[in-house]
C-alpha cells in the first residue's frame, strides 16, 4: 500500500565487485533489518549513479518481506508535501501520517536546495520520528554540505544531531554505474 519505489531492485542484483568502496558484509547486515527493529538511521552518501537508490529499494523490499511498513519518497516530494500541509494548516496531521511507516526512505536529498522554511518542516519530521521509526536517506552531498542543502546551518545541525545519533553512514565512492555500462557497450569513450 505504501512504498512507491521508483523501480524494482534486489540486493542479489547488486554487483559488489563494481563497487569496491562498499563493505558487502555491512550491507548484508543491513538486509537483516535489525536496524529497523531498533529505529536506527541509515545514510547512503555518494555521487550519482553509484547505486544508492538501488540499495535503498533493495533494503526497503527486504523490510516489506519482514512485514515492516515502508514508504519511499523523494526529498523534493516530501518537502512539497510538508509545505502544502503547513499552508493548509494540516501539518500536524501530515507529520502523524509520515510517522506511521516503520521505515521512511527519503531519496535524493541535496539535488535541490531547500526553500526557506523547508528545513524547519524537515526538522519537525525528523523529530517526530526520532527513536520511533527508521529513516533511510540517500544523498549526493556529504553531511558537511548539508548546511547549504538545508539553507540553514543551525537547523541542519539539529537535524544531523538526531539522524546521526543511532546511525550507519555509508559513503560510496567511484564512477557512475550507468556510465560504466555505457562505456562497456561502446556508447561512451
Ligand atoms: P544513485 O541512486 O546512486 O544515483 P542508482 O541506484 O539509481 O544510483 O543506480 C543507477 C542504475 O545503475 C540503477 O539501474 C542501478 O540498479 C544500477 N546500479 C548501480 N550500481 C550498481 C551495482 N553496483 N550493481 C548493479 N547495478 C547497479
Ligand atoms: Mg538515486
Tab-separated table of N, CA and C in Angstrom, residues 28-84:
chain	number	residue	atom	x	y	z
A	28	UNK	N	24.898	-6.597	3.919
A	28	UNK	CA	24.173	-7.821	4.291
A	28	UNK	C	23.613	-7.710	5.713
A	29	UNK	N	24.370	-7.080	6.573
A	29	UNK	CA	23.893	-6.845	7.943
A	29	UNK	C	22.650	-5.942	7.917
A	30	UNK	N	22.685	-4.897	7.097
A	30	UNK	CA	21.515	-4.015	6.982
A	30	UNK	C	20.305	-4.795	6.454
A	31	UNK	N	20.568	-5.769	5.584
A	31	UNK	CA	19.473	-6.558	4.999
A	31	UNK	C	18.783	-7.464	6.034
A	32	UNK	N	19.389	-7.644	7.186
A	32	UNK	CA	18.709	-8.386	8.261
A	32	UNK	C	17.574	-7.557	8.866
A	33	UNK	N	17.619	-6.240	8.645
A	33	UNK	CA	16.613	-5.292	9.141
A	33	UNK	C	16.653	-5.100	10.658
A	34	UNK	N	17.731	-5.531	11.285
A	34	UNK	CA	17.848	-5.279	12.730
A	34	UNK	C	17.809	-3.785	13.039
A	35	UNK	N	18.439	-2.989	12.166
A	35	UNK	CA	18.473	-1.536	12.372
A	35	UNK	C	17.066	-0.944	12.353
A	36	UNK	N	16.169	-1.589	11.583
A	36	UNK	CA	14.788	-1.092	11.516
A	36	UNK	C	14.057	-1.443	12.812
A	37	UNK	N	14.309	-2.640	13.307
A	37	UNK	CA	13.714	-3.039	14.592
A	37	UNK	C	14.104	-2.044	15.689
A	38	UNK	N	15.332	-1.509	15.602
A	38	UNK	CA	15.817	-0.563	16.609
A	38	UNK	C	15.438	0.892	16.319
A	39	UNK	N	14.875	1.145	15.157
A	39	UNK	CA	14.529	2.522	14.803
A	39	UNK	C	15.725	3.375	14.431
A	40	UNK	N	16.786	2.729	13.945
A	40	UNK	CA	18.011	3.458	13.592
A	40	UNK	C	17.912	4.117	12.214
A	41	UNK	N	18.941	4.924	11.924
A	41	UNK	CA	19.014	5.659	10.660
A	41	UNK	C	20.112	5.074	9.781
A	42	UNK	N	19.878	5.100	8.465
A	42	UNK	CA	20.940	4.748	7.512
A	42	UNK	C	21.056	5.874	6.497
A	43	UNK	N	22.295	6.285	6.233
A	43	UNK	CA	22.545	7.267	5.176
A	43	UNK	C	23.409	6.622	4.104
A	44	UNK	N	22.990	6.740	2.851
A	44	UNK	CA	23.829	6.366	1.716
A	44	UNK	C	24.256	7.651	1.028
A	45	UNK	N	25.547	7.923	1.073
A	45	UNK	CA	26.070	9.156	0.502
A	45	UNK	C	27.001	8.818	-0.664
A	46	UNK	N	26.923	9.591	-1.718
A	46	UNK	CA	27.817	9.336	-2.835
A	46	UNK	C	27.334	9.991	-4.110
A	47	UNK	N	28.204	9.998	-5.114
A	47	UNK	CA	27.852	10.659	-6.371
A	47	UNK	C	26.730	9.931	-7.125
A	48	UNK	N	26.163	10.592	-8.131
A	48	UNK	CA	25.072	9.989	-8.892
A	48	UNK	C	25.503	8.683	-9.572
A	49	UNK	N	24.576	7.736	-9.632
A	49	UNK	CA	24.796	6.504	-10.380
A	49	UNK	C	25.610	5.454	-9.664
A	50	UNK	N	25.866	5.645	-8.372
A	50	UNK	CA	26.709	4.692	-7.641
A	50	UNK	C	25.894	3.640	-6.880
A	51	UNK	N	24.592	3.607	-7.109
A	51	UNK	CA	23.779	2.519	-6.561
A	51	UNK	C	23.040	2.847	-5.273
A	52	UNK	N	22.958	4.120	-4.918
A	52	UNK	CA	22.294	4.493	-3.657
A	52	UNK	C	20.807	4.113	-3.676
A	53	UNK	N	20.131	4.450	-4.755
A	53	UNK	CA	18.696	4.150	-4.817
A	53	UNK	C	18.481	2.643	-4.953
A	54	UNK	N	19.334	1.983	-5.715
A	54	UNK	CA	19.271	0.520	-5.839
A	54	UNK	C	19.340	-0.121	-4.449
A	55	UNK	N	20.297	0.286	-3.653
A	55	UNK	CA	20.456	-0.278	-2.304
A	55	UNK	C	19.263	0.088	-1.424
A	56	UNK	N	18.791	1.324	-1.533
A	56	UNK	CA	17.649	1.776	-0.719
A	56	UNK	C	16.402	0.952	-1.049
A	57	UNK	N	16.155	0.737	-2.348
A	57	UNK	CA	14.988	-0.043	-2.768
A	57	UNK	C	15.138	-1.495	-2.299
A	58	UNK	N	16.343	-2.054	-2.465
A	58	UNK	CA	16.576	-3.444	-2.049
A	58	UNK	C	16.298	-3.622	-0.561
A	59	UNK	N	16.788	-2.694	0.242
A	59	UNK	CA	16.583	-2.793	1.692
A	59	UNK	C	15.108	-2.563	2.036
A	60	UNK	N	14.469	-1.671	1.307
A	60	UNK	CA	13.041	-1.418	1.522
A	60	UNK	C	12.207	-2.658	1.231
A	61	UNK	N	12.544	-3.344	0.130
A	61	UNK	CA	11.799	-4.563	-0.224
A	61	UNK	C	12.050	-5.669	0.796
A	62	UNK	N	13.282	-5.732	1.289
A	62	UNK	CA	13.597	-6.716	2.331
A	62	UNK	C	12.769	-6.427	3.590
A	63	UNK	N	12.658	-5.146	3.931
A	63	UNK	CA	11.871	-4.756	5.113
A	63	UNK	C	10.404	-5.155	4.950
A	64	UNK	N	9.880	-4.981	3.740
A	64	UNK	CA	8.481	-5.355	3.480
A	64	UNK	C	8.311	-6.862	3.660
A	65	UNK	N	9.290	-7.640	3.157
A	65	UNK	CA	9.238	-9.103	3.332
A	65	UNK	C	9.223	-9.467	4.815
A	66	UNK	N	9.827	-8.606	5.623
A	66	UNK	CA	9.827	-8.866	7.067
A	66	UNK	C	8.660	-8.159	7.766
A	67	UNK	N	7.672	-7.793	6.957
A	67	UNK	CA	6.413	-7.240	7.477
A	67	UNK	C	6.492	-5.852	8.099
A	68	UNK	N	7.494	-5.087	7.707
A	68	UNK	CA	7.530	-3.692	8.136
A	68	UNK	C	6.795	-2.840	7.110
A	69	UNK	N	6.125	-1.804	7.562
A	69	UNK	CA	5.553	-0.813	6.653
A	69	UNK	C	6.656	0.099	6.163
A	70	UNK	N	6.699	0.295	4.858
A	70	UNK	CA	7.769	1.091	4.252
A	70	UNK	C	7.142	2.141	3.343
A	71	UNK	N	7.656	3.344	3.415
A	71	UNK	CA	7.249	4.388	2.472
A	71	UNK	C	8.496	4.960	1.806
A	72	UNK	N	8.446	5.053	0.485
A	72	UNK	CA	9.546	5.609	-0.292
A	72	UNK	C	9.088	6.940	-0.873
A	73	UNK	N	9.904	7.969	-0.701
A	73	UNK	CA	9.535	9.296	-1.212
A	73	UNK	C	10.824	10.043	-1.567
A	74	UNK	N	10.775	10.860	-2.601
A	74	UNK	CA	11.957	11.698	-2.852
A	74	UNK	C	11.927	12.888	-1.894
A	75	UNK	N	13.098	13.432	-1.639
A	75	UNK	CA	13.181	14.594	-0.744
A	75	UNK	C	12.333	15.745	-1.293
A	76	UNK	N	12.360	15.923	-2.611
A	76	UNK	CA	11.603	17.022	-3.222
A	76	UNK	C	10.100	16.845	-2.981
A	77	UNK	N	9.614	15.621	-3.169
A	77	UNK	CA	8.184	15.347	-2.943
A	77	UNK	C	7.826	15.511	-1.472
A	78	UNK	N	8.703	15.016	-0.620
A	78	UNK	CA	8.454	15.099	0.819
A	78	UNK	C	8.338	16.556	1.273
A	79	UNK	N	9.270	17.381	0.820
A	79	UNK	CA	9.255	18.793	1.211
A	79	UNK	C	8.003	19.476	0.665
A	80	UNK	N	7.609	19.114	-0.564
A	80	UNK	CA	6.383	19.691	-1.139
A	80	UNK	C	5.160	19.282	-0.313
A	81	UNK	N	5.131	18.013	0.125
A	81	UNK	CA	4.013	17.537	0.962
A	81	UNK	C	3.940	18.315	2.270
A	82	UNK	N	5.109	18.507	2.885
A	82	UNK	CA	5.151	19.207	4.179
A	82	UNK	C	4.765	20.678	4.009
A	83	UNK	N	5.261	21.297	2.929
A	83	UNK	CA	4.960	22.725	2.707
A	83	UNK	C	3.460	22.927	2.461
A	84	UNK	N	2.879	22.013	1.685
A	84	UNK	CA	1.441	22.120	1.400
A	84	UNK	C	0.641	21.939	2.697
